[in-house]
PDB file of C-alpha atoms in Angstrom:
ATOM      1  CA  UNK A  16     118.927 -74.663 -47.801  1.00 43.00           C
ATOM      2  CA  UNK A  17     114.835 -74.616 -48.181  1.00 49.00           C
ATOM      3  CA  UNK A  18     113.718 -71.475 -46.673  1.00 61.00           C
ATOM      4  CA  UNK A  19     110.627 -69.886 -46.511  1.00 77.00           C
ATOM      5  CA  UNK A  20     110.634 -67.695 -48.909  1.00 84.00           C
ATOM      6  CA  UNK A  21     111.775 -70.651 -51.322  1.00 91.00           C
ATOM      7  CA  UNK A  22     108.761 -72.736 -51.076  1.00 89.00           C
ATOM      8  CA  UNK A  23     106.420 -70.686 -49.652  1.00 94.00           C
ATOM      9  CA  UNK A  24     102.905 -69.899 -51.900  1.00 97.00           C
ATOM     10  CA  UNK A  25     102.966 -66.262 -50.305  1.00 97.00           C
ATOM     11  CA  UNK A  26     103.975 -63.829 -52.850  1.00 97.00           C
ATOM     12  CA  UNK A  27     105.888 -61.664 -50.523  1.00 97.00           C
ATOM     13  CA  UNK A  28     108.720 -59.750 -53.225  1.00 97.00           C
ATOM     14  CA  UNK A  29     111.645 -58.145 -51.426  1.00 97.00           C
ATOM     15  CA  UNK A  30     113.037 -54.637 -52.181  1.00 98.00           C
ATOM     16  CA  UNK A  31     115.876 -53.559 -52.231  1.00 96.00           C
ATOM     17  CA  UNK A  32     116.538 -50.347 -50.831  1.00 95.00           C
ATOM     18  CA  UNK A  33     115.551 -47.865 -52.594  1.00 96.00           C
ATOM     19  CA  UNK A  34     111.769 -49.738 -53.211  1.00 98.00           C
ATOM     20  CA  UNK A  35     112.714 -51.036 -56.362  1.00 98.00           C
ATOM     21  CA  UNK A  36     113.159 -55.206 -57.438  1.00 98.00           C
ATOM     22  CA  UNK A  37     114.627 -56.517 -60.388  1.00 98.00           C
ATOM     23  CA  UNK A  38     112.224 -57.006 -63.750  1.00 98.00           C
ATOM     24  CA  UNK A  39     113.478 -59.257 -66.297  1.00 98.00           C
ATOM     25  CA  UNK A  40     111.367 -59.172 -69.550  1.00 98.00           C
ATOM     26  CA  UNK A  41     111.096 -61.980 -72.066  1.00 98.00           C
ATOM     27  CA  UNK A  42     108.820 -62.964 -75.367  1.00 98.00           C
ATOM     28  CA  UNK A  43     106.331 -65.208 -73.752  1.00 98.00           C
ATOM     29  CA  UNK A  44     106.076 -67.008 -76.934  1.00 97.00           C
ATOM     30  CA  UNK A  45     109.949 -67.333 -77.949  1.00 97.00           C
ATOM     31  CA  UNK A  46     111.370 -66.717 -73.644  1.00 98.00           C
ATOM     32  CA  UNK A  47     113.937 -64.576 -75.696  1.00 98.00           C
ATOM     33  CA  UNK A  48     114.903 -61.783 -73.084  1.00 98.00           C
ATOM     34  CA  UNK A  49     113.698 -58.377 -74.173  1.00 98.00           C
ATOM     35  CA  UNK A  50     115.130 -56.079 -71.822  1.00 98.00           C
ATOM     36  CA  UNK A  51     115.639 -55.319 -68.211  1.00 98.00           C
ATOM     37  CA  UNK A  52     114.542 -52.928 -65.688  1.00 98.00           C
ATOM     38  CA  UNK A  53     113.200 -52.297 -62.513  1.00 98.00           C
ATOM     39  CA  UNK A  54     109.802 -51.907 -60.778  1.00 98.00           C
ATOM     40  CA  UNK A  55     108.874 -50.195 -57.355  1.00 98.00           C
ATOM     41  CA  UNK A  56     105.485 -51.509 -55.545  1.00 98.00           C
ATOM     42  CA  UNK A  57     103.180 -49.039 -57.449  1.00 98.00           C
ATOM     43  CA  UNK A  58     104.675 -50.278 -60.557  1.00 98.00           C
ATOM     44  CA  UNK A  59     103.909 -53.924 -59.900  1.00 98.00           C
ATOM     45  CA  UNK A  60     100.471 -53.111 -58.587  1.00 97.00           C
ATOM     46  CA  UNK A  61      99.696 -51.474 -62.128  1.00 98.00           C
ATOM     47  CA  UNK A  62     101.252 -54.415 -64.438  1.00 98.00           C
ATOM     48  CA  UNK A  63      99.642 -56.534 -62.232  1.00 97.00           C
ATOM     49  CA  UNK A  64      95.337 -54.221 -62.857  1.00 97.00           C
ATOM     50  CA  UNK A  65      96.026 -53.355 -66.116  1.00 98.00           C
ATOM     51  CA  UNK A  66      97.969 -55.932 -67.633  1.00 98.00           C
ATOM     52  CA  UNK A  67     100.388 -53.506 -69.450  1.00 98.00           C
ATOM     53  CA  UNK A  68     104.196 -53.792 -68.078  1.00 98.00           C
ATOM     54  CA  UNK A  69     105.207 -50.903 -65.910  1.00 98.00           C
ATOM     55  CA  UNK A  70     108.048 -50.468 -64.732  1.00 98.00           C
ATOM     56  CA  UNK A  71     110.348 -47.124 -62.420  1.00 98.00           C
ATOM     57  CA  UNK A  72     112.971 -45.090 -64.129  1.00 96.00           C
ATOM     58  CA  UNK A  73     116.016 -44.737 -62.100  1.00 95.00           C
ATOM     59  CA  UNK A  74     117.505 -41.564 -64.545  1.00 93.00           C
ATOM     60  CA  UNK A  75     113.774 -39.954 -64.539  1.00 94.00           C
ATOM     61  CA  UNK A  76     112.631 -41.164 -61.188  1.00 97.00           C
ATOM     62  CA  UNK A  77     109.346 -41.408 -62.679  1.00 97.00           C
ATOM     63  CA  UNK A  78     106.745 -44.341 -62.843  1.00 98.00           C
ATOM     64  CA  UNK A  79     106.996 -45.059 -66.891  1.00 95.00           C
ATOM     65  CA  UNK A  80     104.049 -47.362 -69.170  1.00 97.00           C
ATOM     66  CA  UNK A  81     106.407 -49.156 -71.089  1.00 97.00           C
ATOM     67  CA  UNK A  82     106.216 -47.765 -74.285  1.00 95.00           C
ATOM     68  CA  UNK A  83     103.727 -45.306 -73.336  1.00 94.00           C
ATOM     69  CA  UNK A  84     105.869 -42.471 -76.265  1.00 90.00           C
ATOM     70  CA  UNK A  85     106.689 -44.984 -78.841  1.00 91.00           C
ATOM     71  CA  UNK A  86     103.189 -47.011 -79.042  1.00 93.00           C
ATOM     72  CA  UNK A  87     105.439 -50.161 -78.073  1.00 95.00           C
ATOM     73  CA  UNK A  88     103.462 -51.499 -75.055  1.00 97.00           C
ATOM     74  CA  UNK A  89     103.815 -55.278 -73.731  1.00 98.00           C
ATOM     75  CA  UNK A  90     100.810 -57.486 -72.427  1.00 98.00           C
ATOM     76  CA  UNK A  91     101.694 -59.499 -69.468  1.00 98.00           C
ATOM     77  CA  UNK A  92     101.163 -63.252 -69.921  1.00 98.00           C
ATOM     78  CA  UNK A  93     102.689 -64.475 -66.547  1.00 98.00           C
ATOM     79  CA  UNK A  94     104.785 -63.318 -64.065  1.00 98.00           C
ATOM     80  CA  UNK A  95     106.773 -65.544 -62.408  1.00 98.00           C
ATOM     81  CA  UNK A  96     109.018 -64.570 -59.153  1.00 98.00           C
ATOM     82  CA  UNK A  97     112.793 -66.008 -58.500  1.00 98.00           C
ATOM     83  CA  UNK A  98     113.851 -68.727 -55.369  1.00 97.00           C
ATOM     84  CA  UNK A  99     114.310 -65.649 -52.805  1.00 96.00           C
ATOM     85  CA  UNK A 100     111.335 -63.825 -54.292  1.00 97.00           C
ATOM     86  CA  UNK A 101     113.958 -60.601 -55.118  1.00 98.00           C
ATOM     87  CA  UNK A 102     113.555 -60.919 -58.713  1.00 98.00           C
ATOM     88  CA  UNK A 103     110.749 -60.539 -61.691  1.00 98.00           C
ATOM     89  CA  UNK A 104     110.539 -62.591 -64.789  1.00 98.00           C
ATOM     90  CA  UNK A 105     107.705 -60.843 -67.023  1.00 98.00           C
ATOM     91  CA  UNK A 106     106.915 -63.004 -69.737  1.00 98.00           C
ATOM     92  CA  UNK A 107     105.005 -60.524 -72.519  1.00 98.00           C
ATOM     93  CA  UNK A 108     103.451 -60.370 -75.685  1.00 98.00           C
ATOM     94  CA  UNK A 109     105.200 -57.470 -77.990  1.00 93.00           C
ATOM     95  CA  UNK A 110     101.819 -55.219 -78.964  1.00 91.00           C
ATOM     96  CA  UNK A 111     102.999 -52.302 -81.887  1.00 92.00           C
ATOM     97  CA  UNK A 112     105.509 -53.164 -84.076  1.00 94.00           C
ATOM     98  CA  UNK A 113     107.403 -55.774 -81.554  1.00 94.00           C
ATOM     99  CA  UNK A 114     110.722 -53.540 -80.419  1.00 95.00           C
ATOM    100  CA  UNK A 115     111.067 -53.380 -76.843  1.00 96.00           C
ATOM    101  CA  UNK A 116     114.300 -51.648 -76.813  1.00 96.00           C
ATOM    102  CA  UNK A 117     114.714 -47.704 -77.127  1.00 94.00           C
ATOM    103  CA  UNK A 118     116.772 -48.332 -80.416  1.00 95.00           C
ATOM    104  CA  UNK A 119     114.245 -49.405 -82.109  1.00 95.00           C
ATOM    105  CA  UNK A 120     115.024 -53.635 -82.029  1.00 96.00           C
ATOM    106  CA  UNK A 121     113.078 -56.016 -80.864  1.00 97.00           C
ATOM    107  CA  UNK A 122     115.500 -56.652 -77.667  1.00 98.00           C
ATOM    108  CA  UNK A 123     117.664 -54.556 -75.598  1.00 98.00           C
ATOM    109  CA  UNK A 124     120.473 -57.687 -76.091  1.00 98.00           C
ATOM    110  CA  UNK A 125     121.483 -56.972 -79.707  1.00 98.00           C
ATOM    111  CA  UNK A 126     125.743 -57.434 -79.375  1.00 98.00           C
ATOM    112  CA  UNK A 127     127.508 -59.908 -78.620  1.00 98.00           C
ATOM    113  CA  UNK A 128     130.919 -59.717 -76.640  1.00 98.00           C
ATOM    114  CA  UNK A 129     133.777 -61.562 -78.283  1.00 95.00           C
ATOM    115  CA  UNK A 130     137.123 -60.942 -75.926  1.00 90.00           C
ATOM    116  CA  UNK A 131     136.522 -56.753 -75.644  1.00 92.00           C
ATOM    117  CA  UNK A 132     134.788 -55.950 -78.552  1.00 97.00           C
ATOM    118  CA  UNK A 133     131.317 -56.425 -79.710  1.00 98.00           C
ATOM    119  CA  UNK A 134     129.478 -57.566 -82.705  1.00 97.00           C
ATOM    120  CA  UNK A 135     126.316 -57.024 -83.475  1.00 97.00           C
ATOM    121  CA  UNK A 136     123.900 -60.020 -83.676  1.00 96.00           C
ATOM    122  CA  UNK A 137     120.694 -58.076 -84.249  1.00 94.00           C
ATOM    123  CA  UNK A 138     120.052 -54.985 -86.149  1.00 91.00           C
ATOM    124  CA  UNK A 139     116.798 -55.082 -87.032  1.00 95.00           C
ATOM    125  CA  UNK A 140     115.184 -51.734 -87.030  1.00 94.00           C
ATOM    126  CA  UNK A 141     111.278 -51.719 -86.324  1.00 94.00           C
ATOM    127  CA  UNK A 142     111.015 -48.510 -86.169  1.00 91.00           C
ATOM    128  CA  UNK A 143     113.370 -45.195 -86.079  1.00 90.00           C
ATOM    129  CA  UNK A 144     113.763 -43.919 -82.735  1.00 89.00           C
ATOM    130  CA  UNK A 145     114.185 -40.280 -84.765  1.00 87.00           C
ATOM    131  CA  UNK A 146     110.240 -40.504 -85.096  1.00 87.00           C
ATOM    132  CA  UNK A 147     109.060 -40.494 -82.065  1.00 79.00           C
ATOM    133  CA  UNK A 148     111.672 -39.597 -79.615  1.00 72.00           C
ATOM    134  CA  UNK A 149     113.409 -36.071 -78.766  1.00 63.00           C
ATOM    135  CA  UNK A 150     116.144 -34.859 -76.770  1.00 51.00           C
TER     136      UNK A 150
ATOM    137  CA  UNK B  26     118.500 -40.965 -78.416  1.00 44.00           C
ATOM    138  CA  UNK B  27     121.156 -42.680 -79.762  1.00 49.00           C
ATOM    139  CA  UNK B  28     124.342 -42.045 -77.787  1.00 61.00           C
ATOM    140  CA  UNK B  29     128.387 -43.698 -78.261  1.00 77.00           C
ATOM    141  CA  UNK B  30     127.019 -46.687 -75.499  1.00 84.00           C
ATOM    142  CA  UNK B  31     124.070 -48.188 -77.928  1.00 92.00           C
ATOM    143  CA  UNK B  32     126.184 -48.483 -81.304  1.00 90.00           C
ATOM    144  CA  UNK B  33     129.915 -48.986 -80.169  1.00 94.00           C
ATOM    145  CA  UNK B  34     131.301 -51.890 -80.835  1.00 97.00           C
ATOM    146  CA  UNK B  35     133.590 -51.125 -77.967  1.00 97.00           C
ATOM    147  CA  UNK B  36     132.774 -53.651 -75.251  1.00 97.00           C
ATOM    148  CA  UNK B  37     132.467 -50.643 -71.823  1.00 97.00           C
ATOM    149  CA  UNK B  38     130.607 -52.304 -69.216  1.00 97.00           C
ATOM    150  CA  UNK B  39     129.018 -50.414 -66.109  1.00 97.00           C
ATOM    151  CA  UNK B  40     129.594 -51.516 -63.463  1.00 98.00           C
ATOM    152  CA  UNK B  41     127.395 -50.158 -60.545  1.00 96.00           C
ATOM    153  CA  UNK B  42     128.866 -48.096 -57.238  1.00 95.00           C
ATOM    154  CA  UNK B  43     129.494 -51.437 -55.836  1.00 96.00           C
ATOM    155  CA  UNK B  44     131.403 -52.627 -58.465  1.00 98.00           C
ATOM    156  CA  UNK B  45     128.947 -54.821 -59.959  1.00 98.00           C
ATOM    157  CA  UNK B  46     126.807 -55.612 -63.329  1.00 98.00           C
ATOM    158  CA  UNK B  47     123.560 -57.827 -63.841  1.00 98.00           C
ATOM    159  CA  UNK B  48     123.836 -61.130 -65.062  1.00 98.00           C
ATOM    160  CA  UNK B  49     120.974 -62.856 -66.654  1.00 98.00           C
ATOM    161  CA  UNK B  50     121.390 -66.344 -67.078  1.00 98.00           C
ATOM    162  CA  UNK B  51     119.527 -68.039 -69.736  1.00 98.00           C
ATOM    163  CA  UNK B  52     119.416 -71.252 -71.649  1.00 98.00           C
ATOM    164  CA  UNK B  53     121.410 -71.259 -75.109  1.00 98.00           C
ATOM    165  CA  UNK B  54     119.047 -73.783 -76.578  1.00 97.00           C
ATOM    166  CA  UNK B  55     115.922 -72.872 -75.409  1.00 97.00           C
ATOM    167  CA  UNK B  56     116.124 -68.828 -74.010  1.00 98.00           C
ATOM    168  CA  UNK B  57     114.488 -70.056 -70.857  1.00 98.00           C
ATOM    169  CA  UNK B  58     115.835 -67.796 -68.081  1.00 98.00           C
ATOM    170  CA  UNK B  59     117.643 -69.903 -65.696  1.00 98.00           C
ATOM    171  CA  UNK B  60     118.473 -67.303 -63.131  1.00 98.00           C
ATOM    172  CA  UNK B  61     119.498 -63.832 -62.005  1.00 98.00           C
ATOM    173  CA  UNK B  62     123.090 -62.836 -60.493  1.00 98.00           C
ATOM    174  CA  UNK B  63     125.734 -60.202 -60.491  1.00 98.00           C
ATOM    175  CA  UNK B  64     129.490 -60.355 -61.456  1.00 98.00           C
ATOM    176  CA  UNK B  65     132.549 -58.003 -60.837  1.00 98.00           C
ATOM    177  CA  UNK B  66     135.113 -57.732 -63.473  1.00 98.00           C
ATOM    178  CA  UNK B  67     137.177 -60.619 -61.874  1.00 98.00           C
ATOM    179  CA  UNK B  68     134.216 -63.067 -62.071  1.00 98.00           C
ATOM    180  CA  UNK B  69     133.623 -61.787 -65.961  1.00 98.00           C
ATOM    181  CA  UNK B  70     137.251 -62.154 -66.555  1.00 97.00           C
ATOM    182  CA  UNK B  71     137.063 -65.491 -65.315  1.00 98.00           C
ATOM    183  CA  UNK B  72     134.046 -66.361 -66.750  1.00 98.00           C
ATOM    184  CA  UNK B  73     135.382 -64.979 -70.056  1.00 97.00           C
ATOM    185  CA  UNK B  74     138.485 -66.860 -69.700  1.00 97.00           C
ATOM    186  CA  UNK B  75     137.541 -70.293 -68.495  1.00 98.00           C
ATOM    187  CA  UNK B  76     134.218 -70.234 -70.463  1.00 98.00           C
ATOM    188  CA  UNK B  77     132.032 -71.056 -67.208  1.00 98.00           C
ATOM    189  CA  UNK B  78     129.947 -69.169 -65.688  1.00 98.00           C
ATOM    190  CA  UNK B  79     131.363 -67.248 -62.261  1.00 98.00           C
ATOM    191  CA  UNK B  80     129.571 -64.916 -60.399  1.00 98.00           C
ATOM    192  CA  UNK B  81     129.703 -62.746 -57.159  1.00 98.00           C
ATOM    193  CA  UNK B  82     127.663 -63.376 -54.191  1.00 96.00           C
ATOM    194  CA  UNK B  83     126.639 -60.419 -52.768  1.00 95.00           C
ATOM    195  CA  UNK B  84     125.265 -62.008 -49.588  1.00 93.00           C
ATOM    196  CA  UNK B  85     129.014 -64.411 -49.083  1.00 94.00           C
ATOM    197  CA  UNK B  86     130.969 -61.418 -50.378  1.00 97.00           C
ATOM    198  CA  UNK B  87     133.002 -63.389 -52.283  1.00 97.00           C
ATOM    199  CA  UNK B  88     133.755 -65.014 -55.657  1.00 98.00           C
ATOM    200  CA  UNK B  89     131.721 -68.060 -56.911  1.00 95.00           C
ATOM    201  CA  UNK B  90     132.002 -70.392 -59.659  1.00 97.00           C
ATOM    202  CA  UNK B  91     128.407 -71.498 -60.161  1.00 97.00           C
ATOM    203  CA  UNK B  92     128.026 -75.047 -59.199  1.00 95.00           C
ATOM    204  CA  UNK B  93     131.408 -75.420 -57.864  1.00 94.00           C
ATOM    205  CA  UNK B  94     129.259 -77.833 -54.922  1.00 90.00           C
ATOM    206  CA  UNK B  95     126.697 -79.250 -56.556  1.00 91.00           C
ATOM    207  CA  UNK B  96     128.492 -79.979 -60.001  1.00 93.00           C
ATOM    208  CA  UNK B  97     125.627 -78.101 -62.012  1.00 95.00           C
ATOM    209  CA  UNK B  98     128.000 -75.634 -63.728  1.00 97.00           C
ATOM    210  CA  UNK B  99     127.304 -73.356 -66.378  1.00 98.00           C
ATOM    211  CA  UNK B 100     129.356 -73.619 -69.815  1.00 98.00           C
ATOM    212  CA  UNK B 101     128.990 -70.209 -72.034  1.00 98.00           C
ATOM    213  CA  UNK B 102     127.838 -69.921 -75.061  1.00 98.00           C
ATOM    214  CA  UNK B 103     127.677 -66.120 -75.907  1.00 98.00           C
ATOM    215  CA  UNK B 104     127.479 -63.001 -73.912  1.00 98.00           C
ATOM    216  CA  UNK B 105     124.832 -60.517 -75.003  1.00 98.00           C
ATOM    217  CA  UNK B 106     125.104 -56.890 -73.546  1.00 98.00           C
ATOM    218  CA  UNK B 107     122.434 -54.290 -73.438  1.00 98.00           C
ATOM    219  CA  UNK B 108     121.858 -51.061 -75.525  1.00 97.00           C
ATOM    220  CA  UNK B 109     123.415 -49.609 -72.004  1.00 96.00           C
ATOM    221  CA  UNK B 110     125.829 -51.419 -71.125  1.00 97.00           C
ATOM    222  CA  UNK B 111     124.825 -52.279 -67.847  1.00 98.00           C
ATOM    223  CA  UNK B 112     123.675 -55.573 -68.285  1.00 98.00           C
ATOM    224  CA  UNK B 113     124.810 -58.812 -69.082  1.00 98.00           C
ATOM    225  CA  UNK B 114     122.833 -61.690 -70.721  1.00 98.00           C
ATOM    226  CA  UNK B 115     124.597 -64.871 -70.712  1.00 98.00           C
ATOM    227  CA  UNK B 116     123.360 -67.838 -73.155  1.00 98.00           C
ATOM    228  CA  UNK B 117     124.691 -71.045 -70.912  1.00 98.00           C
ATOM    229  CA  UNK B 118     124.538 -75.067 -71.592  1.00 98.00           C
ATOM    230  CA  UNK B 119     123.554 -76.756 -68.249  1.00 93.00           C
ATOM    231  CA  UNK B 120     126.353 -78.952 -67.296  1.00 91.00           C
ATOM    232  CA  UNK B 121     125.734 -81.836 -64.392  1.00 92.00           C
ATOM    233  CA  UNK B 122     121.808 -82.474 -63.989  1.00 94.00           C
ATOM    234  CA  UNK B 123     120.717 -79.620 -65.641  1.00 94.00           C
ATOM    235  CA  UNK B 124     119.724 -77.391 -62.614  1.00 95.00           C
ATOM    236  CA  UNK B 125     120.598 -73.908 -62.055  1.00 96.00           C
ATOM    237  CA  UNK B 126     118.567 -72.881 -59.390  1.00 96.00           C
ATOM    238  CA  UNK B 127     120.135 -74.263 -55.691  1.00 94.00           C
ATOM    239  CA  UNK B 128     116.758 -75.743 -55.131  1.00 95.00           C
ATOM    240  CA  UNK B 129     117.465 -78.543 -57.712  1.00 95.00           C
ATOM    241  CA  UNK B 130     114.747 -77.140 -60.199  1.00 96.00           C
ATOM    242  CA  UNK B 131     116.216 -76.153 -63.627  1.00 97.00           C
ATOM    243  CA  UNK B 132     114.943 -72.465 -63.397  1.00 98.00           C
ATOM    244  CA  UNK B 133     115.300 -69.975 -60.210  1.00 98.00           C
ATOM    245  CA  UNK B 134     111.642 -69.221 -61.590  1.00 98.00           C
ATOM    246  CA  UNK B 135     109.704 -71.890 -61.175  1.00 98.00           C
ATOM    247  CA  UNK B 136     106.789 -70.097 -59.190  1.00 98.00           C
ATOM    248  CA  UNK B 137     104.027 -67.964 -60.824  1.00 98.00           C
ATOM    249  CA  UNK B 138     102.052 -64.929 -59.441  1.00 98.00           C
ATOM    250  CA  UNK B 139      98.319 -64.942 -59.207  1.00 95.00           C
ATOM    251  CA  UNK B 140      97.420 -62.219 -57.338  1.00 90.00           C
ATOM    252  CA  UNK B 141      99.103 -62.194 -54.446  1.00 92.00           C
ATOM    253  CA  UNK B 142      99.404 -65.967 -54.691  1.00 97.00           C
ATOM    254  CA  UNK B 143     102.114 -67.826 -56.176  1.00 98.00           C
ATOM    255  CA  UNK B 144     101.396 -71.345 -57.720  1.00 97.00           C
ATOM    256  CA  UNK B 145     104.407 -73.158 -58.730  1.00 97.00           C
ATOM    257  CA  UNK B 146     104.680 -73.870 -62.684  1.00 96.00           C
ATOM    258  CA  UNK B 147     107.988 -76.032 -62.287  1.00 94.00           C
ATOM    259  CA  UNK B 148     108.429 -78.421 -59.667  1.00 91.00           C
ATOM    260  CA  UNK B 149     111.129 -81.085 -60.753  1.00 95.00           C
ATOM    261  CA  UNK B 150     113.780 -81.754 -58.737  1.00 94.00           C
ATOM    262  CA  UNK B 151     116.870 -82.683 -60.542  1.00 94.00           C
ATOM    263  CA  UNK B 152     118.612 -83.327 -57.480  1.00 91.00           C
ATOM    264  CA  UNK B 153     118.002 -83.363 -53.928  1.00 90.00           C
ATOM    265  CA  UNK B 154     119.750 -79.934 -52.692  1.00 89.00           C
ATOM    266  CA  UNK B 155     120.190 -81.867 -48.875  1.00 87.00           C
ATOM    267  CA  UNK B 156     122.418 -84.160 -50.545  1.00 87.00           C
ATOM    268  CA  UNK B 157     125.064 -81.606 -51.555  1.00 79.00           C
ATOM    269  CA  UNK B 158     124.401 -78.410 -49.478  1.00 72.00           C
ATOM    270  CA  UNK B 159     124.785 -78.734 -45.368  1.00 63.00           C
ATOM    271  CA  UNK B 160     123.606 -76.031 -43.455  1.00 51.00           C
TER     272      UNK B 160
END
């Protein structure tokens, strides 16, 4: 079952495609998950220089600074890669007020799914999304 | 910004054009990331149902109960959903050894990028993946 890509010291990331791969973001101090998204190569390459997660927006099929609007920007500490090198794990440090998701919580993975309903296990506002975004 | 998906308490997964949602698998004790899969709605169902972790290969094409060969199944703990709905972040309790990644380490991320280098942060073996997979 060893492969190549499994042991190999080669970063070689595989996308999928349409360019992009997998990014999973966590805390790097807590490895709570913050949210998930995707990166293409140019996105990578500038996480990677500046140190400042980037990531590719499939519904704006733009490059985006993560929290380049809302101030909410996260250092990179590591980056690891999966077995078959086709997924990201970012671990980050929160910079601004420590919400990585859009609603203004600290995580994108605030409900919880009991049978087909959800509860909410987080609701936490650090900040008001109806101060800095618009439709 | 704030649209029926991010506040319902309505559990309305997306499921992509192939049928499929994002799975992150993480560690209910510790919220280490263990690894990165998809389901369809049978393998949630079942996953829901039997309260271990299933999954669908893309590359087999078919239904998988993680660990079904190597014993290292995954019992759930809670299933978080993003502020979209389109992904799922399951909180699991290692069963068997403890490994979730097929290489016998306890993570699918067990290598870090430096560069374009990887150096391996995690290299336990929990069991000896020639003993239970055959080519």
């Amino acid at each position: 079952m060893s492969s190549g890509a499994e042991e190999s010291l080669e970063f070689a990331p595989v996308f999928d495609k349409d360019g992009l791969i997998p990014a999973i973001v966590c805390d790097a101090a807590s490895d709570r998950v913050l949210m998930f998204a995707h990166m293409n190569r140019e996105a990578l390459e500038l996480t990677q220089s500046s140190g400042v997660v980037h990531l590719w927006s499939r519904s704006r099929k733009a490059l985006w600074k993560k929290g380049e609007q809302s101030g909410e920007t996260l250092a990179v500490r590591e980056i690891l890669v999966d077995c078959d090198q086709d997924v990201l794990l970012v671990k980050a440090e929160h910079q601004g007020k420590g919400a990585a998701c859009h609603t203004g919580r600290k995580s994108c993975f605030y409900r919880k799914l009991e049978g087909k309903r959800l509860s909410i296990v987080d609701d936490v506002r650090l900040y008001n999304p109806a101060d800095i975004y618009r439709r």
